[in-house]
Short mmCIF file of C-alpha atoms and ligand atoms in Angstrom, two decimals:
data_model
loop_
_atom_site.label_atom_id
_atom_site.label_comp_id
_atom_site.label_asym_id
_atom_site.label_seq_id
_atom_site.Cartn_x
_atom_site.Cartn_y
_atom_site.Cartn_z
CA UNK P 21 117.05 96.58 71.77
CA UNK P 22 114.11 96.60 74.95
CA UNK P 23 111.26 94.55 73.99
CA UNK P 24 109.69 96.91 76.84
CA UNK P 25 107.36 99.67 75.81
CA UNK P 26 109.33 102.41 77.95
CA UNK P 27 107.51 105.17 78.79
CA UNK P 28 109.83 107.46 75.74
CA UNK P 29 109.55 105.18 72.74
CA UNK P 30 112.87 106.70 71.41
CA UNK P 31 114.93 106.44 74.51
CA UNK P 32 115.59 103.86 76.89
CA UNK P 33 116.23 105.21 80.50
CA UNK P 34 119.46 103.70 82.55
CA UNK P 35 119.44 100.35 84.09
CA UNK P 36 118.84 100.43 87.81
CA UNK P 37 120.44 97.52 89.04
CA UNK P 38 120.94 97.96 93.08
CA UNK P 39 119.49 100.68 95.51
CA UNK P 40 119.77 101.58 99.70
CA UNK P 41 118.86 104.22 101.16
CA UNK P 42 118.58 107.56 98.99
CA UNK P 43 120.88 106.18 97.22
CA UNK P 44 119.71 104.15 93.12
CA UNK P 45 122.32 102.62 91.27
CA UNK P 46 122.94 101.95 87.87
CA UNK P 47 124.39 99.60 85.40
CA UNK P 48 127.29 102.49 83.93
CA UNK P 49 128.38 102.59 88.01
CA UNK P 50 126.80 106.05 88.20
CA UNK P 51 124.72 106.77 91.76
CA UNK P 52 121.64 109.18 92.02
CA UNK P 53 119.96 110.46 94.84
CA UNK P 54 116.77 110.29 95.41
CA UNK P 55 114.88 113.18 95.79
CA UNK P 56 111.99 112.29 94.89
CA UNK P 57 111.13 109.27 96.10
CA UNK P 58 110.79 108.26 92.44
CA UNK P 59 107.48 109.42 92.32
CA UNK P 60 106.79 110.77 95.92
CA UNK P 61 106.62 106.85 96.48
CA UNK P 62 109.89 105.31 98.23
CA UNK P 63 108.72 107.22 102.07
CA UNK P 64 111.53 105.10 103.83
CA UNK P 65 114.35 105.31 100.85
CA UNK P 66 115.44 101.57 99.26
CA UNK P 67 116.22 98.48 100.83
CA UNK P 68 115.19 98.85 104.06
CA UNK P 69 115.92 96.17 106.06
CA UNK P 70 112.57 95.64 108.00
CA UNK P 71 110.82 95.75 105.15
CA UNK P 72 112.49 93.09 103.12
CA UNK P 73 112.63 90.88 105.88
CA UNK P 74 108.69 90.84 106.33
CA UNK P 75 108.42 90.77 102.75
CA UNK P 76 111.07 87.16 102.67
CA UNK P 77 108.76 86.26 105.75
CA UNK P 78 105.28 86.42 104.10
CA UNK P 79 107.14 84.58 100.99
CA UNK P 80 107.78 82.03 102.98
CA UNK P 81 104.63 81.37 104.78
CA UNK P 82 102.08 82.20 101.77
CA UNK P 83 103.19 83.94 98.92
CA UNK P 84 99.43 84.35 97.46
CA UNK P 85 95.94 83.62 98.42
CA UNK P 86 93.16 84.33 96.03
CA UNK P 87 90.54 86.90 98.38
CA UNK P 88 87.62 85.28 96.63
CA UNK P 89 88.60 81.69 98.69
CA UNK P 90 90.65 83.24 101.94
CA UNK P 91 91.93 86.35 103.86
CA UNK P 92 95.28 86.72 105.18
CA UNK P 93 96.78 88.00 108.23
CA UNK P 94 98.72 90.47 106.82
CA UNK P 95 95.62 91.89 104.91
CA UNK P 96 93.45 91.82 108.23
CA UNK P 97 96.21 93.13 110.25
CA UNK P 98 97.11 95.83 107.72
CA UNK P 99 93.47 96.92 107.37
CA UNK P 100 93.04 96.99 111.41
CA UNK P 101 96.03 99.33 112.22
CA UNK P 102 95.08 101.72 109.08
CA UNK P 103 91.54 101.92 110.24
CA UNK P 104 92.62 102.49 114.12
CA UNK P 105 95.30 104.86 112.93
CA UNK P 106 92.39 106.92 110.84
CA UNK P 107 90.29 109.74 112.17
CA UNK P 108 86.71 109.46 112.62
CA UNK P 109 84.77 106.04 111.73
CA UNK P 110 87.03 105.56 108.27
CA UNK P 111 86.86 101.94 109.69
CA UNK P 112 86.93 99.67 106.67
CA UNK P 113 89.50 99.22 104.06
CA UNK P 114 89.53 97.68 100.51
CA UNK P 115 92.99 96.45 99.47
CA UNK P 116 94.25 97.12 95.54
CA UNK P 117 97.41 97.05 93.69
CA UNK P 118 98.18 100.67 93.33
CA UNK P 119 96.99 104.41 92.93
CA UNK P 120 94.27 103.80 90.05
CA UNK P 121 93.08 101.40 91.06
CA UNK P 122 91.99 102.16 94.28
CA UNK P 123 90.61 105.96 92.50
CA UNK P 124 88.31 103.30 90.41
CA UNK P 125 87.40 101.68 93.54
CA UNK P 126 86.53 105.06 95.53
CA UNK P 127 84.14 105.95 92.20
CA UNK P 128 82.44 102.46 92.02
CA UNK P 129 81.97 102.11 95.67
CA UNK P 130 80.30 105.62 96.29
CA UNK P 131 78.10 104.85 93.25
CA UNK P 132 76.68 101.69 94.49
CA UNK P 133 76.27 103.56 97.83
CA UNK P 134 73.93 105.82 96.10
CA UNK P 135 72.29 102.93 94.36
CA UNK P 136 71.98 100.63 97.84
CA UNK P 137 70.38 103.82 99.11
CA UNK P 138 67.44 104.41 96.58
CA UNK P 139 69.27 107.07 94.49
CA UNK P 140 69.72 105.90 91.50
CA UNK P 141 69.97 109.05 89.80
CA UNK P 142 73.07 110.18 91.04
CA UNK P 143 75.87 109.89 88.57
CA UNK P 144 77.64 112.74 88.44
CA UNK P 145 81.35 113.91 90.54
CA UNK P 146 82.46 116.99 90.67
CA UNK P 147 86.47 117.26 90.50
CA UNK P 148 88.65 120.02 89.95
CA UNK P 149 91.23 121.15 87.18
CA UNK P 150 94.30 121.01 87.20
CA UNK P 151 94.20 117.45 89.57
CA UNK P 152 95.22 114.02 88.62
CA UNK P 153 93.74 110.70 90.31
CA UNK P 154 95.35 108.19 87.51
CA UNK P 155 95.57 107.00 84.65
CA UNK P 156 92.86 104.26 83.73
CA UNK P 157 89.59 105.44 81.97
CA UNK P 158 87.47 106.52 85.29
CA UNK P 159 90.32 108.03 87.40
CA UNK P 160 91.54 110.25 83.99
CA UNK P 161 87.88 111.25 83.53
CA UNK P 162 87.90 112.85 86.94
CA UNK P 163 90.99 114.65 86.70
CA UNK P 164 91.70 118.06 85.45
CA UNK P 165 95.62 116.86 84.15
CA UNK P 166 94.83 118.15 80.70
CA UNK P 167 97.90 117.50 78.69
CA UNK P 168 97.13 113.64 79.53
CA UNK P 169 93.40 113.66 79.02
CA UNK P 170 93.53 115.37 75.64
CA UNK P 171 94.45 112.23 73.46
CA UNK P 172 91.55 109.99 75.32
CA UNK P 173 88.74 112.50 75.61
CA UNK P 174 86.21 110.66 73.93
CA UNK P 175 86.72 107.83 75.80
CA UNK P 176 86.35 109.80 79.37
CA UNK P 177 82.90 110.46 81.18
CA UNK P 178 81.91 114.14 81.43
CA UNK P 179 82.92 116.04 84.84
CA UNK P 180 82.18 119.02 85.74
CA UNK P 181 85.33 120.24 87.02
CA UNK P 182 85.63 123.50 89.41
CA UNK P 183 88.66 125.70 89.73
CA UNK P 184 91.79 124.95 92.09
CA UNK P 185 92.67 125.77 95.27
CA UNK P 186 95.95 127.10 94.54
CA UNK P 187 96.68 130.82 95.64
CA UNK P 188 100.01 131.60 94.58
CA UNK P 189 97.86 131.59 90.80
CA UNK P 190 93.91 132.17 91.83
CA UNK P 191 94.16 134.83 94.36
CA UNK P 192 94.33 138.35 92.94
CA UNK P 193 96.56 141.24 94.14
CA UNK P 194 94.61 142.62 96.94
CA UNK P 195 92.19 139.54 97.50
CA UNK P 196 92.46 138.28 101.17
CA UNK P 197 93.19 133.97 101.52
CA UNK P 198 89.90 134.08 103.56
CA UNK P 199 87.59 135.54 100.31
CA UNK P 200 89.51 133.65 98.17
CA UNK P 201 88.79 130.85 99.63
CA UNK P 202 85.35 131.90 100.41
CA UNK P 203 85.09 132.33 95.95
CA UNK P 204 86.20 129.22 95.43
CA UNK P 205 83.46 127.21 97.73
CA UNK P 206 80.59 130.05 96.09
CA UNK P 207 81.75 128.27 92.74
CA UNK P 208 81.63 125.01 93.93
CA UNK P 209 78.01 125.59 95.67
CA UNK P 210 77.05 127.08 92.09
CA UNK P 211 78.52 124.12 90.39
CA UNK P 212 76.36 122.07 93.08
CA UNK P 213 73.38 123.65 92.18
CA UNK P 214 73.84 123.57 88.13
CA UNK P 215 74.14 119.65 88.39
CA UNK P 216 71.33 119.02 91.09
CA UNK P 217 72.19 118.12 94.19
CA UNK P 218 70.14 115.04 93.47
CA UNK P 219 72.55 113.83 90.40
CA UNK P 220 75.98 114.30 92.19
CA UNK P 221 77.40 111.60 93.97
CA UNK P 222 80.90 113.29 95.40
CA UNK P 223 83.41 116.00 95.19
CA UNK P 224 86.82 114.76 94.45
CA UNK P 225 89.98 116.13 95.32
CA UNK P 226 93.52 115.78 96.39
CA UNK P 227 93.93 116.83 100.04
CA UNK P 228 97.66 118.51 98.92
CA UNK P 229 97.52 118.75 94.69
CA UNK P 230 100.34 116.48 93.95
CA UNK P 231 102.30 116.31 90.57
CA UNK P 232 99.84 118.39 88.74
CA UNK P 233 99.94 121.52 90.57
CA UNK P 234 103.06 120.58 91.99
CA UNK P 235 102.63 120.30 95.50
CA UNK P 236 99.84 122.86 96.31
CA UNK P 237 98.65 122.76 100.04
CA UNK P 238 94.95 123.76 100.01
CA UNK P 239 94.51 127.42 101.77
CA UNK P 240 93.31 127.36 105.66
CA UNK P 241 89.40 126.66 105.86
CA UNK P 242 89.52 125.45 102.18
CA UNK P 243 88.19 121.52 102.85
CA UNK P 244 86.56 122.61 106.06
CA UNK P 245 84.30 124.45 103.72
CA UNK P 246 83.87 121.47 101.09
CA UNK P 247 82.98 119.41 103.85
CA UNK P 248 80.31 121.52 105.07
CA UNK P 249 78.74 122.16 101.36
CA UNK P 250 79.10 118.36 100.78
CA UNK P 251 77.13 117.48 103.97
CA UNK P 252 74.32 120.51 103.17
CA UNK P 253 73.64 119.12 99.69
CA UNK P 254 74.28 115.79 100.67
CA UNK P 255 77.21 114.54 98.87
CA UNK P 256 80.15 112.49 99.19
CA UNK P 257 83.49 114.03 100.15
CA UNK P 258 86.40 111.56 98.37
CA UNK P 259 89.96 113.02 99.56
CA UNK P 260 92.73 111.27 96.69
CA UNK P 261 96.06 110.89 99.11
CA UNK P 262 98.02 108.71 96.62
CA UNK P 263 100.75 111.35 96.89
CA UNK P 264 100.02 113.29 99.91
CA UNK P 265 99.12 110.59 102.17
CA UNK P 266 100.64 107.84 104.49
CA UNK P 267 102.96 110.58 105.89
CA UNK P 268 104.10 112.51 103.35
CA UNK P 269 103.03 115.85 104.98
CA UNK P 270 103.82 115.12 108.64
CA UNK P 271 100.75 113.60 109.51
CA UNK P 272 99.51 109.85 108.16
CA UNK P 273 96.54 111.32 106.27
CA UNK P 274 97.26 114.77 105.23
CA UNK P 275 93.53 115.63 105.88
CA UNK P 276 94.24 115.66 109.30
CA UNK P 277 95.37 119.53 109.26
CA UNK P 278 92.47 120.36 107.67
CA UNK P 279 90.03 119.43 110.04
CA UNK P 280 87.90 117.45 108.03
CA UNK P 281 86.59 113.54 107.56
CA UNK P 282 86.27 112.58 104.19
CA UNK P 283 83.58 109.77 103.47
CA UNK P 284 85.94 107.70 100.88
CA UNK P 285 90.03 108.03 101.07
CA UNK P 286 91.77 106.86 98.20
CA UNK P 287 95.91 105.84 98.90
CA UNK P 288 98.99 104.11 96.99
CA UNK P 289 102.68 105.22 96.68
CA UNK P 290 103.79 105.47 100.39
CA UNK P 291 101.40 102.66 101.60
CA UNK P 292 103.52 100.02 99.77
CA UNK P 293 106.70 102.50 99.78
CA UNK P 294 107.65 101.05 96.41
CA UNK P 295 108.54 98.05 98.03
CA UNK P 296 104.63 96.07 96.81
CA UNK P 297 101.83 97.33 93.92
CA UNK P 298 99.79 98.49 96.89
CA UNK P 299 96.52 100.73 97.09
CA UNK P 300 93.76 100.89 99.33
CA UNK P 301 90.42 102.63 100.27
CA UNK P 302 89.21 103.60 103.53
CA UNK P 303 85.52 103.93 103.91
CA UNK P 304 83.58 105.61 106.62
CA UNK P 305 81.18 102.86 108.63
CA UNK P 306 77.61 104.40 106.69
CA UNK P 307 79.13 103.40 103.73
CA UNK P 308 80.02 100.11 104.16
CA UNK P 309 76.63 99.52 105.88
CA UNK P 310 74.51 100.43 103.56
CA UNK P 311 76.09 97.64 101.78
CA UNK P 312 75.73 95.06 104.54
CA UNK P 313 71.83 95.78 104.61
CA UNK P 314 71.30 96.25 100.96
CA UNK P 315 73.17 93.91 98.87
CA UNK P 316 75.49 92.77 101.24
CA UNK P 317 78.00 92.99 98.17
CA UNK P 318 80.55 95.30 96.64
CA UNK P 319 80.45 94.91 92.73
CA UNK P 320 83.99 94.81 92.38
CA UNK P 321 87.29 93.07 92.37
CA UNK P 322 90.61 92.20 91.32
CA UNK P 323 93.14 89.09 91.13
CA UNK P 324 95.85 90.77 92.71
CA UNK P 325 93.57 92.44 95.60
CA UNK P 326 94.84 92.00 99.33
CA UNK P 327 97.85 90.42 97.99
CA UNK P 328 99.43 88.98 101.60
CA UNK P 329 103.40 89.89 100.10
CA UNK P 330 102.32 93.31 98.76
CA UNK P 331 100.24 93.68 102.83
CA UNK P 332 103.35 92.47 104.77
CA UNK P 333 105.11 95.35 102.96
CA UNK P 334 102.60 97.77 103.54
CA UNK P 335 102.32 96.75 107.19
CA UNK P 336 105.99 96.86 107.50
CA UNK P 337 106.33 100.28 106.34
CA UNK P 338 103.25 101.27 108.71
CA UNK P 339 105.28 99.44 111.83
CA UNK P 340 108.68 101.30 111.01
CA UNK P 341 107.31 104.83 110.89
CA UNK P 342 105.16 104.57 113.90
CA UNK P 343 108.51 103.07 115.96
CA UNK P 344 111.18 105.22 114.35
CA UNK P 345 108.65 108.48 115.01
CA UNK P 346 109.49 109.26 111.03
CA UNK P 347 105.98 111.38 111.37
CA UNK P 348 107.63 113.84 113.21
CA UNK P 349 111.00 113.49 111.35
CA UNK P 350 109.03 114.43 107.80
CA UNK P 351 107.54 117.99 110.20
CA UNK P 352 110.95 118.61 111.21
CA UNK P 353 113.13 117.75 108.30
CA UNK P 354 110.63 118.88 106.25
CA UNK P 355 110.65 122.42 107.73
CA UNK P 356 114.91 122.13 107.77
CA UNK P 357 114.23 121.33 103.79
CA UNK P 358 112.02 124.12 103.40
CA UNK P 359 114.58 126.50 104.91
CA UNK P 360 117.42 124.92 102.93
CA UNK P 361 115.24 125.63 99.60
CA UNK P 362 114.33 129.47 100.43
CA UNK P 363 118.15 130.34 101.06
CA UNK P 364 119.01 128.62 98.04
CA UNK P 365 115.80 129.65 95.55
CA UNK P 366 113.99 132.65 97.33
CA UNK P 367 115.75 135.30 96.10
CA UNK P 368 116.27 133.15 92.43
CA UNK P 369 114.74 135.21 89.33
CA UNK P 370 112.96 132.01 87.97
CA UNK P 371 111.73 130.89 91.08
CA UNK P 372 108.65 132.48 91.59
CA UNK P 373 106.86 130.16 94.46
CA UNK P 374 108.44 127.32 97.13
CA UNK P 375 105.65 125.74 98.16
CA UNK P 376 104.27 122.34 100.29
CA UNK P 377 103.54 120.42 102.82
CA UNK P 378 105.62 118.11 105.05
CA UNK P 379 108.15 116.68 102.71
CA UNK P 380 105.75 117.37 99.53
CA UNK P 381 107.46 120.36 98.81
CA UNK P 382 108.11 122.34 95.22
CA UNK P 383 109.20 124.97 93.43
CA UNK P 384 107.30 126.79 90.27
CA UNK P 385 109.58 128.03 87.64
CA UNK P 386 108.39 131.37 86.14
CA UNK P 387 110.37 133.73 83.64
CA UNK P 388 109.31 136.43 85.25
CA UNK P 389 108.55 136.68 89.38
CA UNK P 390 106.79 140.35 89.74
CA UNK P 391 104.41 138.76 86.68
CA UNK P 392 104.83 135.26 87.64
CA UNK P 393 104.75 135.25 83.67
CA UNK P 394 105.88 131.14 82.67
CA UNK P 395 108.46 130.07 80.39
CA UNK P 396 107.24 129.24 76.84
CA UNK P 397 106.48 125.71 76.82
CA UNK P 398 108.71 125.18 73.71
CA UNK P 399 111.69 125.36 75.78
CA UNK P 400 110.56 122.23 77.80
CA UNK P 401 112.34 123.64 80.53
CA UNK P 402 110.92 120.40 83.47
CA UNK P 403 112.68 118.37 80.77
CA UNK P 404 115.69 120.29 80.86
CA UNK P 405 115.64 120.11 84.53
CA UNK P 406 115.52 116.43 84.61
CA UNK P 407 117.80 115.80 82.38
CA UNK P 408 120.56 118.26 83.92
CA UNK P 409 119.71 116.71 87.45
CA UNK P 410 119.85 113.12 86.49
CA UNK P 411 123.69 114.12 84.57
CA UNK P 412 124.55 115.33 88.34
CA UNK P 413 123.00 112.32 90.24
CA UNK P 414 120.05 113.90 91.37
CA UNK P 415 116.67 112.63 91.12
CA UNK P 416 113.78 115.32 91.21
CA UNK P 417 110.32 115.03 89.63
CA UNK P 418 109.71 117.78 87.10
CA UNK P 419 106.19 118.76 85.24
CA UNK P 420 104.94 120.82 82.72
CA UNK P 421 101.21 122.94 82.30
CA UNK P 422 102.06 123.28 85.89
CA UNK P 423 99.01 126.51 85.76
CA UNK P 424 96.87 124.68 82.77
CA UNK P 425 98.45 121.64 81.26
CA UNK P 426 100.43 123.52 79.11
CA UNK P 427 101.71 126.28 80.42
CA UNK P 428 103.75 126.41 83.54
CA UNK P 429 106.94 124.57 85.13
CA UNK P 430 107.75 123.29 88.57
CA UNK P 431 109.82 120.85 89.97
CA UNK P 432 108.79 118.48 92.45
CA UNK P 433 109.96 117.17 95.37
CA UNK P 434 110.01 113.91 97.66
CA UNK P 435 112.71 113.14 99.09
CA UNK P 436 112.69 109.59 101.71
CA UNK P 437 111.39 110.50 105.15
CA UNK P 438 114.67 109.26 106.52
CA UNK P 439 116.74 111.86 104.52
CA UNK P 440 119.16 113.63 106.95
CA UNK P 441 119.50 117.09 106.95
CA UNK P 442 122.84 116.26 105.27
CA UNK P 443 120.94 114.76 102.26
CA UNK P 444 118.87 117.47 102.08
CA UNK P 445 121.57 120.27 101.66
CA UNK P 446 123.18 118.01 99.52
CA UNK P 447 120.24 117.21 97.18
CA UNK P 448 119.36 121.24 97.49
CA UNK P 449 123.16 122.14 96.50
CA UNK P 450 123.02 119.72 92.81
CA UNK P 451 119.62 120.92 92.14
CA UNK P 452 120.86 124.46 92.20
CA UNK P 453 123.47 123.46 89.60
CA UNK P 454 121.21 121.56 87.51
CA UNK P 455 118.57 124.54 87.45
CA UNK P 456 121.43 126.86 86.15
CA UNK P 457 122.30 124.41 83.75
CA UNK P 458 118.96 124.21 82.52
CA UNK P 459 118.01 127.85 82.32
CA UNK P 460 121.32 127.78 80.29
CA UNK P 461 120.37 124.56 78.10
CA UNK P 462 116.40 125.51 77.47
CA UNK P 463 115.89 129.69 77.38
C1 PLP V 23 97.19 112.02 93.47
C2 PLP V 23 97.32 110.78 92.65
N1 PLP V 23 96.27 109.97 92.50
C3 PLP V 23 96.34 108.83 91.79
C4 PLP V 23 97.52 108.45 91.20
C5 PLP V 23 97.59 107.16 90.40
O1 PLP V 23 98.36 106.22 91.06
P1 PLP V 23 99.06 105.03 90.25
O2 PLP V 23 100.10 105.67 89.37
O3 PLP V 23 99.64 104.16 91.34
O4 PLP V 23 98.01 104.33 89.48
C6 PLP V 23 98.65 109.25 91.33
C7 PLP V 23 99.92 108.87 90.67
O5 PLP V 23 100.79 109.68 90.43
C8 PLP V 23 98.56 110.44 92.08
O6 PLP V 23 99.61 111.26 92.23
#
């Protein structure tokens, strides 16, 4: 019997006991490949050798270094190259252990901007359904993943949540991208306006909806628009690229298509790889000064935070995909993925959208395409998916309420930015098997 509380109470998953490359062992001798990146986190695939060796490196210099007594290099160093590597003046950087954390950073950090600047008042964000920033009480207050918010809504701050910018479900038959787009920012300047400028503190999103959504790329002009209605009313504009970001869609913050600079920029996943607990924010220079010359203090901190192992892994990861160009691999390979998925899924009955950015890519899973009708959630059909992929080696990342927490299927996926195109057809050839099985297994 575990003694660990596994994430299914009635089932304990296979033992991983070695992994390289796309490749994840486990304890029966069975091999998977991973798709997915487990959770779009492993960017440069398992046991990469540049990686370990900076992390045996750091080990053996200073394995830990509390931050409220000293800084480290690899911190200071780690911090430097993401703030040079950033757009705009995103020059300063606050070093966590993972995803939530750093979301519960981002919220505590623009609040006590607010309150450094006279506004006390301002309490309220604005965040959108059908999002998901984490899992601890502030970060599940702000997101619209309903199916994990239910149990814990009494515990969760109210937040006014606006609708998604996903257009293969908001934008009607007949509706141009531009006016859809242009209806979603009139509902966010209404939503504005209901809550008083003068009580909002930020709009929070993910740049590319991650896991939620499953992999929904915002529509041209979407955050160029945010930006400008944050800036008019005077808000803060907090972009959550724990999935999207450090890569994942071709460029190292996926905001950087979009034309915009957020204020706050919250990361995780692909910043440590999966190799460290790593998380971070990036804050733009007004921020952090109104700081300096208030306070001179951010109310917050952890134990673990700018951990020098969990850094050295982080800047490890940074110094392989600047040298082995694998920002320009993930546009390419991405693209050869993308074409790879269409031949196999775009003429598919229950594949009604293929959707993505980069190499976060998906596909939703509908019973009917002209209706884009779902499959009853009864049939559990992500589940099925999983399950049928994992039996053929194949590790994908399926969700249900893919259109509102309860209805809705899609699969997502991650794969390593190093994948080779022969990965890719090969991870594209199972999960067509393991689709058919499913259809067959949960319909
Ligand atoms: C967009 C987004 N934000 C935040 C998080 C939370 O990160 P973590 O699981 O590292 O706490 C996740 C995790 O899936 C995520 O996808």
């Amino acid at each position: 019997m575990s003694h660990i509380i596994h994430r299914n109470l009635r089932r304990t998953p296979p033992l991983a006991v070695s992994a390289s490359g796309l490749t994840v062992r486990d304890s029966q001798g069975r091999s998977y490949l991973d798709a997915s990146g487990g959770a779009a986190v492993s960017s440069l695939g398992h046991a990469h050798p540049d990686v370990l060796a900076a992390m045996h490196a750091q080990i053996d210099r200073n394995a830990y270094a509390h931050t409220a007594f000293f800084t480290c290099d690899a911190a200071e160093e780690l911090a430097t190259r993401l703030a040079n590597d950033a757009p705009g003046d995103l020059d300063h950087v606050y070093l966590v252990s993972g995803g939530s954390e750093a979301m519960e950073t981002a919220l505590k950090l623009a609040r006590q901007y607010w309150l450094e600047a006279g506004q006390p008042d301002r309490s309220v964000f604005i965040g959108l359904r059908q999002s998901y920033h984490g899992n601890t009480l502030g970060a599940l207050a702000i997101g619209g993943n309903e199916w994990r918010r239910r149990p814990f809504e009494p515990l969760l701050m109210e937040v006014p949540r606006v609708s998604p910018c996903n257009e293969y479900r908001g934008r009607a038959d007949g509706q141009s991208t531009e006016d859809y787009t242009a209806a979603l920012l009139a509902e966010l300047e209404t939503t504005i306006l209901e809550q008083g400028p003068q009580h909002i503190i930020g709009f929070v999103a993910e740049t590319v909806v991650g896991a939620t959504g499953g992999a929904v790329p915002p529509t041209p002009g979407y955050f160029k628009g945010v930006r400008k209605l944050c800036d008019q009313y005077g808000i803060l504009l907090i972009l959550d690229e724990v999935m999207c970001g450090m890569g994942r869609t071709g460029t190292l913050y996926a905001f950087e298509q979009d034309g915009v600079v957020p204020d706050l920029v919250v990361l995780g996943k692909g910043l440590g790889a999966g190799y460290q607990p790593i998380g971070a924010v990036l804050a733009r220079e007004h921020i952090v000064r109104q700081l300096r010359d208030g306070s001179g203090a951010f109310l917050h901190g952890h134990t673990y935070m700018g951990h020098p192992v969990a850094a050295a892994a982080a800047l490890a990861v940074q110094k392989v995909i600047q040298r082995d160009c694998l920002l320009g691999a993930v546009t390419v390979r991405g693209a050869a993925f993308r074409r790879m998925l269409r031949d196999a899924f775009g003429g598919h009955p229950h594949v009604g959208d293929i959707r993505g950015r980069g190499m976060l890519l998906a596909l939703e899973l509908v019973r009917d395409r002209d209706s884009k009708q779902p499959f009853d959630p009864a049939c559990q059909l992500h589940a099925a998916v999983k399950e049928q992929a994992m039996s053929r080696g194949l590790m994908v990342y399926p969700m249900g309420g893919t259109i509102d927490g309860r209805n809705g299927d899609h699969i997502l996926l991650a794969p390593p930015f190093i994948a080779t195109e022969a990965e890719l057809a090969e991870i594209t050839s199972r999960l067509a098997d393991a689709l058919t099985s499913a259809l067959t297994s949960a319909t």
